[in-house]
Coordinates of C-alpha atoms in Angstrom, one line a residue:
X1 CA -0.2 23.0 -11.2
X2 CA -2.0 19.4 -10.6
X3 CA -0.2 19.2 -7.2
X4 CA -0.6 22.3 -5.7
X5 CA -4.3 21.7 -6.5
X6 CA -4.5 18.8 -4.6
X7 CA -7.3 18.2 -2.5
X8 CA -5.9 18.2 1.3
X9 CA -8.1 16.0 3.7
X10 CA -7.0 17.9 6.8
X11 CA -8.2 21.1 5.3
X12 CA -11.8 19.5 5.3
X13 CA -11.8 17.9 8.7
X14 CA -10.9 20.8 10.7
X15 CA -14.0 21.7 12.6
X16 CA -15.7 19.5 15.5
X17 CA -18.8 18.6 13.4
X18 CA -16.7 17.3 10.2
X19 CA -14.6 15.3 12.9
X20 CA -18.0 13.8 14.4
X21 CA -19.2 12.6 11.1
X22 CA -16.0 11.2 10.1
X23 CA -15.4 9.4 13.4
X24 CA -19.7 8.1 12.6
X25 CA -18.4 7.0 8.9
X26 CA -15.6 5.5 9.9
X27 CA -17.2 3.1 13.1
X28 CA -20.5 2.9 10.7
X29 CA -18.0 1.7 8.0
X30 CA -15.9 -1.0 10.4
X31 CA -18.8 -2.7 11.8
X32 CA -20.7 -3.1 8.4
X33 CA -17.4 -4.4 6.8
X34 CA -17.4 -6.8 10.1
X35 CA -21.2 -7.7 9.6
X36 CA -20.6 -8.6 5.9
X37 CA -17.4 -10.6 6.4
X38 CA -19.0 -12.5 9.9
X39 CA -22.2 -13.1 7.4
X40 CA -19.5 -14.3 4.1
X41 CA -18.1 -16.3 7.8
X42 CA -21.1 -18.4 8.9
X43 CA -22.8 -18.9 5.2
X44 CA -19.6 -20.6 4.3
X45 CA -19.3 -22.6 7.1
X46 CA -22.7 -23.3 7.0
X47 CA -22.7 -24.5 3.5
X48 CA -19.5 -26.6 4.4
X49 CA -21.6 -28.3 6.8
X50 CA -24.7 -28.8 4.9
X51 CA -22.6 -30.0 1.9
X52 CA -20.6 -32.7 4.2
X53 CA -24.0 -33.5 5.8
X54 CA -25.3 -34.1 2.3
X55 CA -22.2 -36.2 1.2
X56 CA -22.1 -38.5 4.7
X57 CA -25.7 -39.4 3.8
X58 CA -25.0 -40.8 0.6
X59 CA -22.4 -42.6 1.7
X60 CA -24.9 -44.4 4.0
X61 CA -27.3 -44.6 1.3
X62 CA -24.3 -46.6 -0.4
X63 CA -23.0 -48.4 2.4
X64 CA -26.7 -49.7 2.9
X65 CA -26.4 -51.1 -1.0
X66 CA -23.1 -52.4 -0.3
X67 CA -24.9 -54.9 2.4
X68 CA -27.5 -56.0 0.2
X69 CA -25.1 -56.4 -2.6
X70 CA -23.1 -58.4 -0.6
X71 CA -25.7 -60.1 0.8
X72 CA -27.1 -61.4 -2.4
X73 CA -23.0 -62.5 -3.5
X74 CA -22.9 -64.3 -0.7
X75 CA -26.0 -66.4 -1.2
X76 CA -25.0 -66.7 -4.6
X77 CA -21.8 -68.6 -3.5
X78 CA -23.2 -70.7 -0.8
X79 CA -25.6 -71.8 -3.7
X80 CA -28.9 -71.1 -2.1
X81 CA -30.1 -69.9 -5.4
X82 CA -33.4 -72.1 -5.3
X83 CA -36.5 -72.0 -3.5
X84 CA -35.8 -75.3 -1.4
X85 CA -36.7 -74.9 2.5
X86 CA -32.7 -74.5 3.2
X87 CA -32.5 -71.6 1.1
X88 CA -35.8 -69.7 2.2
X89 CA -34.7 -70.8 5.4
X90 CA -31.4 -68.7 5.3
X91 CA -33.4 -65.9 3.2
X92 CA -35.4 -65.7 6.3
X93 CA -32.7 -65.3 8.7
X94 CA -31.1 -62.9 6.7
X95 CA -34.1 -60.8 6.0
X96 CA -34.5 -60.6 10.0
X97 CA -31.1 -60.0 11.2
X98 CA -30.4 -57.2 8.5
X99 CA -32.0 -54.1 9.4
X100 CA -32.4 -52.5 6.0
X101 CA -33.1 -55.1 3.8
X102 CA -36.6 -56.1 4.4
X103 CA -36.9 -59.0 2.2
X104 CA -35.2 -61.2 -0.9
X105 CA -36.9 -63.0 -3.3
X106 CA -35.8 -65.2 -6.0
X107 CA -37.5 -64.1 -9.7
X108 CA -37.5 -66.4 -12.7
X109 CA -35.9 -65.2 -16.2
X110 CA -39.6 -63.3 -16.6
X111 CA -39.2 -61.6 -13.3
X112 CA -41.7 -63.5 -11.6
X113 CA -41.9 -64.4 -8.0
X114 CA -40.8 -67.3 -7.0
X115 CA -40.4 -67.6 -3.5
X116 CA -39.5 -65.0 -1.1
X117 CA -38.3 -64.6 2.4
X118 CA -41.2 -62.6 3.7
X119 CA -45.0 -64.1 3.2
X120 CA -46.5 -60.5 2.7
X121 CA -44.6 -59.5 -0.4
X122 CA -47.7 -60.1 -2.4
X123 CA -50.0 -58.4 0.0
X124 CA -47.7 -55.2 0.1
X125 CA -47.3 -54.8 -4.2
X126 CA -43.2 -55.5 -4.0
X127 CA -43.9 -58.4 -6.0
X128 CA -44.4 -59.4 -9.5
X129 CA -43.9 -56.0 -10.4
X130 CA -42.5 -54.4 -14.3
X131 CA -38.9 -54.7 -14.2
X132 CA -38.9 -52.6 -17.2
X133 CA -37.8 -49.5 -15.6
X134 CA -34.5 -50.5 -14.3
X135 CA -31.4 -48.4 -13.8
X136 CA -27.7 -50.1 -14.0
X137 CA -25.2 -49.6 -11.6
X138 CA -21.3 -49.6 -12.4
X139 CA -21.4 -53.0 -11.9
X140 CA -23.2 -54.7 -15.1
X141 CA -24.9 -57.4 -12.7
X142 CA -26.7 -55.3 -10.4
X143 CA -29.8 -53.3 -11.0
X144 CA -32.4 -50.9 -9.1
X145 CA -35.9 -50.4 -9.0
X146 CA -38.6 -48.1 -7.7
X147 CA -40.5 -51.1 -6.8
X148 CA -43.8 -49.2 -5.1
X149 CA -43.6 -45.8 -7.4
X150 CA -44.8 -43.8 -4.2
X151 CA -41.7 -42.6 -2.6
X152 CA -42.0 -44.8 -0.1
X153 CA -38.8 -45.3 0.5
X154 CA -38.8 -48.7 -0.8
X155 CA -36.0 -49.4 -3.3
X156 CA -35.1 -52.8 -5.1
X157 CA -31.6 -54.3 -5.6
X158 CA -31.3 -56.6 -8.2
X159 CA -28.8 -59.3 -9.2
X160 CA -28.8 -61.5 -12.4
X161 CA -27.4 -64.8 -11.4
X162 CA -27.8 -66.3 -14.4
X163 CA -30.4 -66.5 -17.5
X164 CA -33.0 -67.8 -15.5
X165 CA -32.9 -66.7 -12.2
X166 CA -32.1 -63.0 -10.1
X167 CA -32.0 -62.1 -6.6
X168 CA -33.7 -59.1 -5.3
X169 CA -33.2 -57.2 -2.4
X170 CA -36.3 -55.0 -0.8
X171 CA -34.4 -52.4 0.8
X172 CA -35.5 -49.6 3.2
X173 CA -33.8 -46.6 2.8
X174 CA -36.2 -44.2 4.5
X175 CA -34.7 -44.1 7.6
X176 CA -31.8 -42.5 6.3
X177 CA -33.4 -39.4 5.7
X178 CA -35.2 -39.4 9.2
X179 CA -33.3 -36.5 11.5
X180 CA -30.6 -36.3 9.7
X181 CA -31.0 -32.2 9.9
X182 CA -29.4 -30.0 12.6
X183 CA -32.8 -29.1 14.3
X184 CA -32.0 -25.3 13.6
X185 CA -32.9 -25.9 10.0
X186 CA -35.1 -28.9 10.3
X187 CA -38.4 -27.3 9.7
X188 CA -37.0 -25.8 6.6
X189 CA -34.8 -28.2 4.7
X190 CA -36.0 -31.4 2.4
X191 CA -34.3 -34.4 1.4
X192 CA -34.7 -36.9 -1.1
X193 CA -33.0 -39.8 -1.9
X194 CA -33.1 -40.0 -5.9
X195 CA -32.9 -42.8 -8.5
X196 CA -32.0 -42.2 -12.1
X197 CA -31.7 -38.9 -11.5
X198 CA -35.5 -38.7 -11.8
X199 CA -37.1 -41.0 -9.8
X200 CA -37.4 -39.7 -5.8
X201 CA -37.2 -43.2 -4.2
X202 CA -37.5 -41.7 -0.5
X203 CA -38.1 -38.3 1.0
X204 CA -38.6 -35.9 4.4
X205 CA -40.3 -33.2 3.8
X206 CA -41.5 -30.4 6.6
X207 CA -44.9 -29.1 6.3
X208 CA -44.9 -26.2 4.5
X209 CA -41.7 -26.3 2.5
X210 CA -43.0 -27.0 -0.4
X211 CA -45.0 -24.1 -0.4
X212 CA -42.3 -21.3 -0.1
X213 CA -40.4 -20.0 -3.1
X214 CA -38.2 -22.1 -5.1
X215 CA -36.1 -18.8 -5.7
X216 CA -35.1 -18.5 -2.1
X217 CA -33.7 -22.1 -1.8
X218 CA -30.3 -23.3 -2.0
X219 CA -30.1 -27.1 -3.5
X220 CA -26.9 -29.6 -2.3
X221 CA -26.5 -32.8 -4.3
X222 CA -24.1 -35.7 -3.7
X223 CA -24.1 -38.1 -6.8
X224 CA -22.6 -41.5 -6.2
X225 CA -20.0 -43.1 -8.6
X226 CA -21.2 -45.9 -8.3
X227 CA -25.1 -46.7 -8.3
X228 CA -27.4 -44.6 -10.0
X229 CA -28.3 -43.2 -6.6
X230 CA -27.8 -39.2 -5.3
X231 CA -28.4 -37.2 -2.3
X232 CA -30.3 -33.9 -3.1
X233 CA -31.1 -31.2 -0.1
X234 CA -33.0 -28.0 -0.3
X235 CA -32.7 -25.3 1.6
X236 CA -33.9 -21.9 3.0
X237 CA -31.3 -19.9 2.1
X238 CA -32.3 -17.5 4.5
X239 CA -32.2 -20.1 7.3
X240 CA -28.5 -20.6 6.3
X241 CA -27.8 -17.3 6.7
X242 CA -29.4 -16.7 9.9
X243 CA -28.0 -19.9 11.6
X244 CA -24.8 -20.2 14.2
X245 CA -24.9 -16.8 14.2
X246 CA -23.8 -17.4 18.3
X247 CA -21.2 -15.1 18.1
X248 CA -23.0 -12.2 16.8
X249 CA -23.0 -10.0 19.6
X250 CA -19.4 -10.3 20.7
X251 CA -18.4 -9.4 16.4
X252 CA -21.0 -6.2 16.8
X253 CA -19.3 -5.6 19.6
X254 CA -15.6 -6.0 19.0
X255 CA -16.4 -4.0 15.5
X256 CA -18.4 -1.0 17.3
X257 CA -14.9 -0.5 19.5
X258 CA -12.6 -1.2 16.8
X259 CA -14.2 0.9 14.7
X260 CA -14.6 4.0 17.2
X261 CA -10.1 2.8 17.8
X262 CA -9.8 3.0 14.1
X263 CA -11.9 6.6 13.8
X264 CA -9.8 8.3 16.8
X265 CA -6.6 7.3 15.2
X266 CA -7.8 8.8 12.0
X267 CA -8.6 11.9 13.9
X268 CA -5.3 11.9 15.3
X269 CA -3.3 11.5 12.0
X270 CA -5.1 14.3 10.8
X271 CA -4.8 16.7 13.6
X272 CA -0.8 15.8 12.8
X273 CA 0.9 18.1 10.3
X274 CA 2.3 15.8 7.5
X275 CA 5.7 15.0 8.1
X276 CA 8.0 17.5 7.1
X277 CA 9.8 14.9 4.5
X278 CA 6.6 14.7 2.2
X279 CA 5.5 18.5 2.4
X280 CA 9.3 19.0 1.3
X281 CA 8.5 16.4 -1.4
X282 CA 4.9 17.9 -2.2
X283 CA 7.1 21.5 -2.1
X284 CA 10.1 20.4 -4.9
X285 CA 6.9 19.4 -7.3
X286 CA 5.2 22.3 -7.1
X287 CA 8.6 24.4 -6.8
X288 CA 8.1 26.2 -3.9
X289 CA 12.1 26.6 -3.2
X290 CA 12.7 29.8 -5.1
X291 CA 16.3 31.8 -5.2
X292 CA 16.6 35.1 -2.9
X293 CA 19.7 37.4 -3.2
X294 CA 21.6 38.8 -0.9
X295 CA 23.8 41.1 -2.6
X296 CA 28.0 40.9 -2.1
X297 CA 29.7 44.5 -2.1
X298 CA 33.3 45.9 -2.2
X299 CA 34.1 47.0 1.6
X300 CA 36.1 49.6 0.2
X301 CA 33.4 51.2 -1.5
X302 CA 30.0 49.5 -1.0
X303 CA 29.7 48.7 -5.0
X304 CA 27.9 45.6 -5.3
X305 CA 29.8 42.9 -7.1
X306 CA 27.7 39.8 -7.1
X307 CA 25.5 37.8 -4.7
X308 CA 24.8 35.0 -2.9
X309 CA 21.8 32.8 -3.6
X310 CA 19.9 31.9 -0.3
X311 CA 17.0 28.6 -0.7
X312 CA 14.1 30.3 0.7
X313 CA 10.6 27.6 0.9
X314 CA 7.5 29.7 -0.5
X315 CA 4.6 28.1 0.2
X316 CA 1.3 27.9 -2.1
X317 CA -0.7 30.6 0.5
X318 CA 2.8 33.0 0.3
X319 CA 3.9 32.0 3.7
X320 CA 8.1 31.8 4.0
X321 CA 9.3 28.8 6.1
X322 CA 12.7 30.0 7.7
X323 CA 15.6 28.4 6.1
X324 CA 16.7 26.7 9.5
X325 CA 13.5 24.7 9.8
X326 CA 14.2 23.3 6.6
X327 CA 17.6 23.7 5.4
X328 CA 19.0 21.0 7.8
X329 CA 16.8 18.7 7.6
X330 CA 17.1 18.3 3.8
X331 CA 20.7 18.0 4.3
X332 CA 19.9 14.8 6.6
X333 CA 17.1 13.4 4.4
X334 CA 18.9 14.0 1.1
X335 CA 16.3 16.4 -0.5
X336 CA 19.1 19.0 -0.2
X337 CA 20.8 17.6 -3.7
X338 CA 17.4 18.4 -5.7
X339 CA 16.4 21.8 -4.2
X340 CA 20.0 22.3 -4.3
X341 CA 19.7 22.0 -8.5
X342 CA 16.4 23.7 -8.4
X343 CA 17.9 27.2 -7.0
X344 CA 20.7 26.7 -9.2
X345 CA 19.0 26.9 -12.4
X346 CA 16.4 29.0 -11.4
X347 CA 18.9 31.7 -10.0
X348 CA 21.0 31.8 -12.8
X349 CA 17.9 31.9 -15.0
X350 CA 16.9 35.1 -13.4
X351 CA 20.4 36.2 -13.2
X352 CA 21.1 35.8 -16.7
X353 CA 21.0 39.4 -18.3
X354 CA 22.8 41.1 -15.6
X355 CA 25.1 38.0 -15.6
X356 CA 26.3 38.7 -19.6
X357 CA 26.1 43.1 -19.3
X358 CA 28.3 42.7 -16.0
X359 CA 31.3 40.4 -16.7
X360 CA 32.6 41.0 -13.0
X361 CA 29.3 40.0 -11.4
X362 CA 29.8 37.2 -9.2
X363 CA 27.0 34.6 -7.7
X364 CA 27.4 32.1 -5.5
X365 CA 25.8 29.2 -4.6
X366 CA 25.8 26.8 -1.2
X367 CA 26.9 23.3 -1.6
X368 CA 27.2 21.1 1.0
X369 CA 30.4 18.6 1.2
X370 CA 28.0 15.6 0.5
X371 CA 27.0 17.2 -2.6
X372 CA 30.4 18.3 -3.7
X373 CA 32.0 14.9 -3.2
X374 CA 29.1 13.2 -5.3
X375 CA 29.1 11.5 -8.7
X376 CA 26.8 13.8 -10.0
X377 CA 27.6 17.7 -9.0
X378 CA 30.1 18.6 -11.8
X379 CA 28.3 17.0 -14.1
X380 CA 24.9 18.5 -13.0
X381 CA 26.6 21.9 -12.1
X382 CA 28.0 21.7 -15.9
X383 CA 25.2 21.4 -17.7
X384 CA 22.6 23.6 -16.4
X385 CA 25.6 26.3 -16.8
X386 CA 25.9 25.6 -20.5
X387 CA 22.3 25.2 -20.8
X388 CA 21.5 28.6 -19.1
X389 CA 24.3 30.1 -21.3
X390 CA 26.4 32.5 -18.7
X391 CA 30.1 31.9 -18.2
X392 CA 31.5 29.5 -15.3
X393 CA 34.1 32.0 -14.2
X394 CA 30.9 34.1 -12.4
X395 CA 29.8 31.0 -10.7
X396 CA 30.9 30.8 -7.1
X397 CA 30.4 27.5 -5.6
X398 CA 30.8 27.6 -1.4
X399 CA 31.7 24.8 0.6
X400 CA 29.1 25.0 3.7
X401 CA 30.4 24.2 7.4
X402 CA 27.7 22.0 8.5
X403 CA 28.9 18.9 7.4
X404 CA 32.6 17.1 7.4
X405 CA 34.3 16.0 4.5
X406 CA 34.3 12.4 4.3
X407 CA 37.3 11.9 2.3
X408 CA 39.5 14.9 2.3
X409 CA 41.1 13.9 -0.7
X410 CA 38.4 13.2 -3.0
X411 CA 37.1 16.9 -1.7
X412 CA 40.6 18.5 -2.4
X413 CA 40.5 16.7 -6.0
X414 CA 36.6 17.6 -6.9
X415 CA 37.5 21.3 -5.7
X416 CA 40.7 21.5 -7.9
X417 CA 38.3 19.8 -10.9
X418 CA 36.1 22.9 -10.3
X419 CA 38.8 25.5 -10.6
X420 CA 39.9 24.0 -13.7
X421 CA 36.9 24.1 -15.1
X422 CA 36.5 27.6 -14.6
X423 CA 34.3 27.7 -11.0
X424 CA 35.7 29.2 -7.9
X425 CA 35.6 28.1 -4.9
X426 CA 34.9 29.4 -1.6
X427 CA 34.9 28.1 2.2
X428 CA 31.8 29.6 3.8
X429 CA 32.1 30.1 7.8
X430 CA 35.7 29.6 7.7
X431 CA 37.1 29.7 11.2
X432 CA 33.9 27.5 12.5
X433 CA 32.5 24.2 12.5
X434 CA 34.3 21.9 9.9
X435 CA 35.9 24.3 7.8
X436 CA 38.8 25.1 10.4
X437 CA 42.0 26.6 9.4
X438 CA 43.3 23.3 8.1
X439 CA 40.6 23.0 5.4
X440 CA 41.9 26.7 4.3
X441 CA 45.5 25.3 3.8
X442 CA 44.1 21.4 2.2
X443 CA 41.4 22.3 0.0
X444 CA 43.0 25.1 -2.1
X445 CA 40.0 27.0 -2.3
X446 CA 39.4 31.1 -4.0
X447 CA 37.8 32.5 -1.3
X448 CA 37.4 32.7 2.3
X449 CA 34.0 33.9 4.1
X450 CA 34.8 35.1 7.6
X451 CA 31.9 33.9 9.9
X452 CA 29.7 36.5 11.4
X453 CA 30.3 35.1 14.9
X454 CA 33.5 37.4 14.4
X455 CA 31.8 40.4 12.1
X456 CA 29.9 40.6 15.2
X457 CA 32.4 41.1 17.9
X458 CA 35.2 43.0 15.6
X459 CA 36.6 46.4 16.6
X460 CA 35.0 45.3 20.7
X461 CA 36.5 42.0 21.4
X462 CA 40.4 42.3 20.2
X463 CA 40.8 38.4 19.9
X464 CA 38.2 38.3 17.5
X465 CA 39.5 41.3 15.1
X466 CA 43.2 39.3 15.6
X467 CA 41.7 36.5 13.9
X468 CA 39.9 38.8 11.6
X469 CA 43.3 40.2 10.1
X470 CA 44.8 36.7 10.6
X471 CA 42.3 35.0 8.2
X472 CA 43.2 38.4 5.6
X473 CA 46.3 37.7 6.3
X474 CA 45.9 34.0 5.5
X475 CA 44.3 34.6 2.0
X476 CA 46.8 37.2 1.1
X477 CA 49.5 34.6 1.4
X478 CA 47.6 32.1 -0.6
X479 CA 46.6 34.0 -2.8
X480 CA 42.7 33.9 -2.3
X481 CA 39.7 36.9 -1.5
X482 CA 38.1 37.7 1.7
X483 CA 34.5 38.3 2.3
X484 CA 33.0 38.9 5.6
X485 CA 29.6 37.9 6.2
X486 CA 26.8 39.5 8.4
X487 CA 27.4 43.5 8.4
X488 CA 25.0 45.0 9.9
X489 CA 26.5 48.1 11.6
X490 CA 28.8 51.1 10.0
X491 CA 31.1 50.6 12.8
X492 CA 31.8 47.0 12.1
X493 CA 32.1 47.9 8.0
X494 CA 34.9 50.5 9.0
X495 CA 36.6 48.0 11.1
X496 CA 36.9 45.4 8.3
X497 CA 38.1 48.3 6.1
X498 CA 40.8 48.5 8.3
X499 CA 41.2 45.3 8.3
X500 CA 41.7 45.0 4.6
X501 CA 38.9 42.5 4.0
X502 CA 38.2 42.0 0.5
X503 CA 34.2 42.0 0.3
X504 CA 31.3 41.6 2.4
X505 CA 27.8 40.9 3.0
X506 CA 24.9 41.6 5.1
X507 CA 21.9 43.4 6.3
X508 CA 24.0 47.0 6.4
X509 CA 23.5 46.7 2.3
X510 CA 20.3 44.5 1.9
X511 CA 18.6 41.0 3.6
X512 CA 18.3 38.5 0.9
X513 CA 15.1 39.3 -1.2
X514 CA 13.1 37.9 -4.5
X515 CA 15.0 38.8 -7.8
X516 CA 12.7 41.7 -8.7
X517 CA 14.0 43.1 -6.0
X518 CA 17.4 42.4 -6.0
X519 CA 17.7 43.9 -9.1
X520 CA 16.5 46.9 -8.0
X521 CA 18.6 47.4 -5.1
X522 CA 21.4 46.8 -7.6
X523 CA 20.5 49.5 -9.8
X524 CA 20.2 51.9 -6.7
X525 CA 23.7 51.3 -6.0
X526 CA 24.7 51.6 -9.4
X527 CA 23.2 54.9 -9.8
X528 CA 24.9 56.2 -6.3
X529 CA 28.1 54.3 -7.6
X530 CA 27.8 56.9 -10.4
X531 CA 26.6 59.9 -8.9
X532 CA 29.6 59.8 -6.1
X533 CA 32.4 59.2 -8.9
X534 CA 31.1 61.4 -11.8
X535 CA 34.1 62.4 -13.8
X536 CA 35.6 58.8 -13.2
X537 CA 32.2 57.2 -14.8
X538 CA 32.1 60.0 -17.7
X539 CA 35.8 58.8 -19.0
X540 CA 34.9 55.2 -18.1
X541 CA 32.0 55.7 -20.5
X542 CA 33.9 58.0 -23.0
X543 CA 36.7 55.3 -23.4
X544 CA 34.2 53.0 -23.9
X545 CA 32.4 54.4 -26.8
X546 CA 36.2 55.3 -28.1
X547 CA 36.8 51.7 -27.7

């Protein structure tokens, strides 16, 4: 099957070397995983700077409008809209006390100079200029202008005060730019403060940056909402990468030892078997719980009548896990109810021929009282009988001892359910664990299985073959079969002859083995069955072809 071809990783990693290399892969794999997400780490955070750097510095590009804006309101209330010596007086003042604005001038309705605060305008070009090229801000009043067209970081602020007359501010915005980089990425980052989105009005560019490759640059922009003004930065993008990387050592560190942690405990989990749960899970896929037989005989005269079918765990490789290292567990864990269903069908599948030429021949099946009391066991016990197509009356169904019957009612109705429906029932170990005396008497079962722990000491230990004949005694009086379990000597078989036990079981006869051959024990007895009682078997078979 797909399962049981399953690749198994601890098959692989067995020797020293394969262990080394996955240990290597494993700390190799940690600490790049650790380098890539400490890189992912310190770009973002280095982008999240940049981009609030970027975003600060156009809102003091705009704060720096805001003042000259407000500057020129103001003069426009007090009503020093002329070129009088009061009003070039105050433009004076204010052009000195107010750091960025460098000068204000008062144009005509044809942009001409009229007057202006500083003497020099003429002499420096930021007069008389084209006006032509303006850009509007939100605010329908106020306009800017490259006023020198050399990036000098010279920008004009215009406001219409009315037809004839407008104010203009000579702002410098240069200084923004100046320093405004961490000095770990000075040398590699530019800035420009643009108009228009076109028109680079001031700029700080290291020597050399222009010269690299577009391609490895990442760009930040910061567009105001409210002049035509934005903040655009260019990067190294390789700079970003490399920069507060401070912590480096510690991460290469902390991932070389977490790595090497995470490698051993891999190591470990493989050296460890997989838990017995999921290889019994792994085992009832691949159906690795097949029936074995142990045949049940008539004391009297060794004929075998039926068997009883024992869960034995064959494994892929042909090893056979001893039912005590897996039985119990499955009854704790629940995986006893589908192996339980498992041996059931399969074993009456096998069974199946001898099942319909033998009328008499009995098999029985384990069940423990969990099972029994569930929703699911008649109706599951039902129909794999009709499906499998052999009679109910040959099914034997026994009661184990290992666990206690919750409800003693419920298991006294499910067992009388079971005899109606043509099952019988039998007590296995009576006389031990749960299934005392009084179970014998409540549950109403068919047969009675005398433990071993007594087979063992009958005809030597006198207690033991008093409760021998007491438990025969027991199922004469309520009308039920005896079957001793465990014979492994002639001397005990003789006892329990005279001890009128019904049937028995053990080694003596046959340890529980595959079908094939089960069925070949069963023919062997057959044929000595025969071959002792000659003339009996002649008119048995005489009267039956009369018949």
């Amino acid at each position: 099957s797909k399962v049981s071809g399953m690749f198994d990783m601890r098959k692989l990693f067995k020797s020293t070397w394969s262990r080394l290399v996955l240990l290597a892969a494993i700390t190799l794999a940690v600490t790049s995983v650790a380098r890539l997400v400490y890189s992912s780490m310190v770009w973002n955070n280095n982008v999240r700077q940049i981009t609030e750097l970027n975003l600060r510095t156009l809102h003091r590009a705009e704060a720096a409008v805001d003042y000259a804006v407000d500057t020129l309101a103001s003069l426009q209330l007090s009503g020093l809209v002329s070129c009088d010596a009061k009003a070039l007086e105050e433009i004076r003042r204010i052009s000195f006390l107010r750091g960025s604005i460098k000068d204000i001038q008062v144009l005509d309705a044809s942009h001409g100079l009229l007057c202006a605060g500083g003497q020099i305008s003429r002499q420096l070009g930021v007069a008389n200029f084209d006006f032509s090229e303006m850009y509007a801000a939100r605010d329908e009043n106020i306009f800017f202008h490259d006023i020198t067209r050399n990036n000098s970081g010279i920008l004009g602020v215009a406001r219409h005060i009315d037809a004839e007359t407008t104010f203009l501010a000579v702002l410098n915005l240069d200084s923004l730019l100046f320093g405004i980089f961490p000095e770990a990425v000075r040398n590699h980052a530019r800035a420009d403060l643009v108009m228009g989105g076109e028109v680079e009005v001031a700029s700080q560019i290291p020597d050399g940056v222009n010269d690299q490759d577009v391609a490895s640059f990442k760009e930040f922009r910061a567009v105001s909402d409210r002049y035509p003004l934005e903040v655009v930065f260019t990067l190294d993008a390789d700079i970003l990468r490399t920069w507060n990387r401070d912590a480096q050592r510690f991460v290469d560190d902390f991932s070389l030892v977490l790595g090497l942690l995470l490698g051993w405990m891999a190591l470990v989990k493989l050296a460890q078997p997989r838990s017995l749960y999921r290889r019994m899970k792994d085992a009832l896929r691949r159906r690795e719980f097949v029936p074995f037989m142990q045949p049940t005989f008539s004391v009297e005269g060794r004929r075998i009548i039926g068997c009883e079918v024992l869960a034995r765990w064959v494994q892929a490789d042909g090893t056979i896990v001893p039912p005590h290292k897996f039985i119990p567990f499955a009854e704790d864990n629940g995986l006893i109810v589908p192996m339980t269903r498992m041996i059931i069908r399969a074993a009456l599948e096998q069974l199946r021929e001898q099942m319909k030429a033998d009328k008499d021949f009995k098999v029985a099946f384990n069940v423990v009282p969990s099972d029994l009391l569930s929703d699911r066991f008649e109706k599951d016990l039902v129909q794999i009988v009709q499906e499998v197509g052999v009679a109910r009356r040959q099914i034997v169904i026994e009661i184990t001892e290992r666990q206690e019957f919750a409800d003693q009612e419920k298991a006294r109705s499910a067992i009388a359910r079971l005899r109606e429906l043509g099952f019988r029932v039998a007590l296995d170990d009576t006389g031990v664990g749960h299934n005392g005396l009084s179970n014998v008497h409540l549950l109403g079962a068919d047969i009675i299985k005398i433990d071993k722990i007594f087979v063992d000491r009958v005809g030597v230990d006198a207690s033991a073959t008093t409760i021998v004949q007491m438990l025969v005694r027991l199922a004469r009086e309520l009308g039920m079969r005896t079957v001793a379990e465990g014979i492994e000597t002639e001397e005990q078989l003789a006892h329990l002859v005279r001890c009128d036990v019904d049937e028995g079981q053990g080694y003596l006869i046959s340890r529980p083995v595959p079908v094939g051959e089960f069925l070949g024990v069963l023919a062997q007895n057959r044929n000595a069955d025969r071959s002792a009682r000659p003339e009996a078997d002649g008119a048995g078979e005489s009267e039956t072809v009369a018949a």
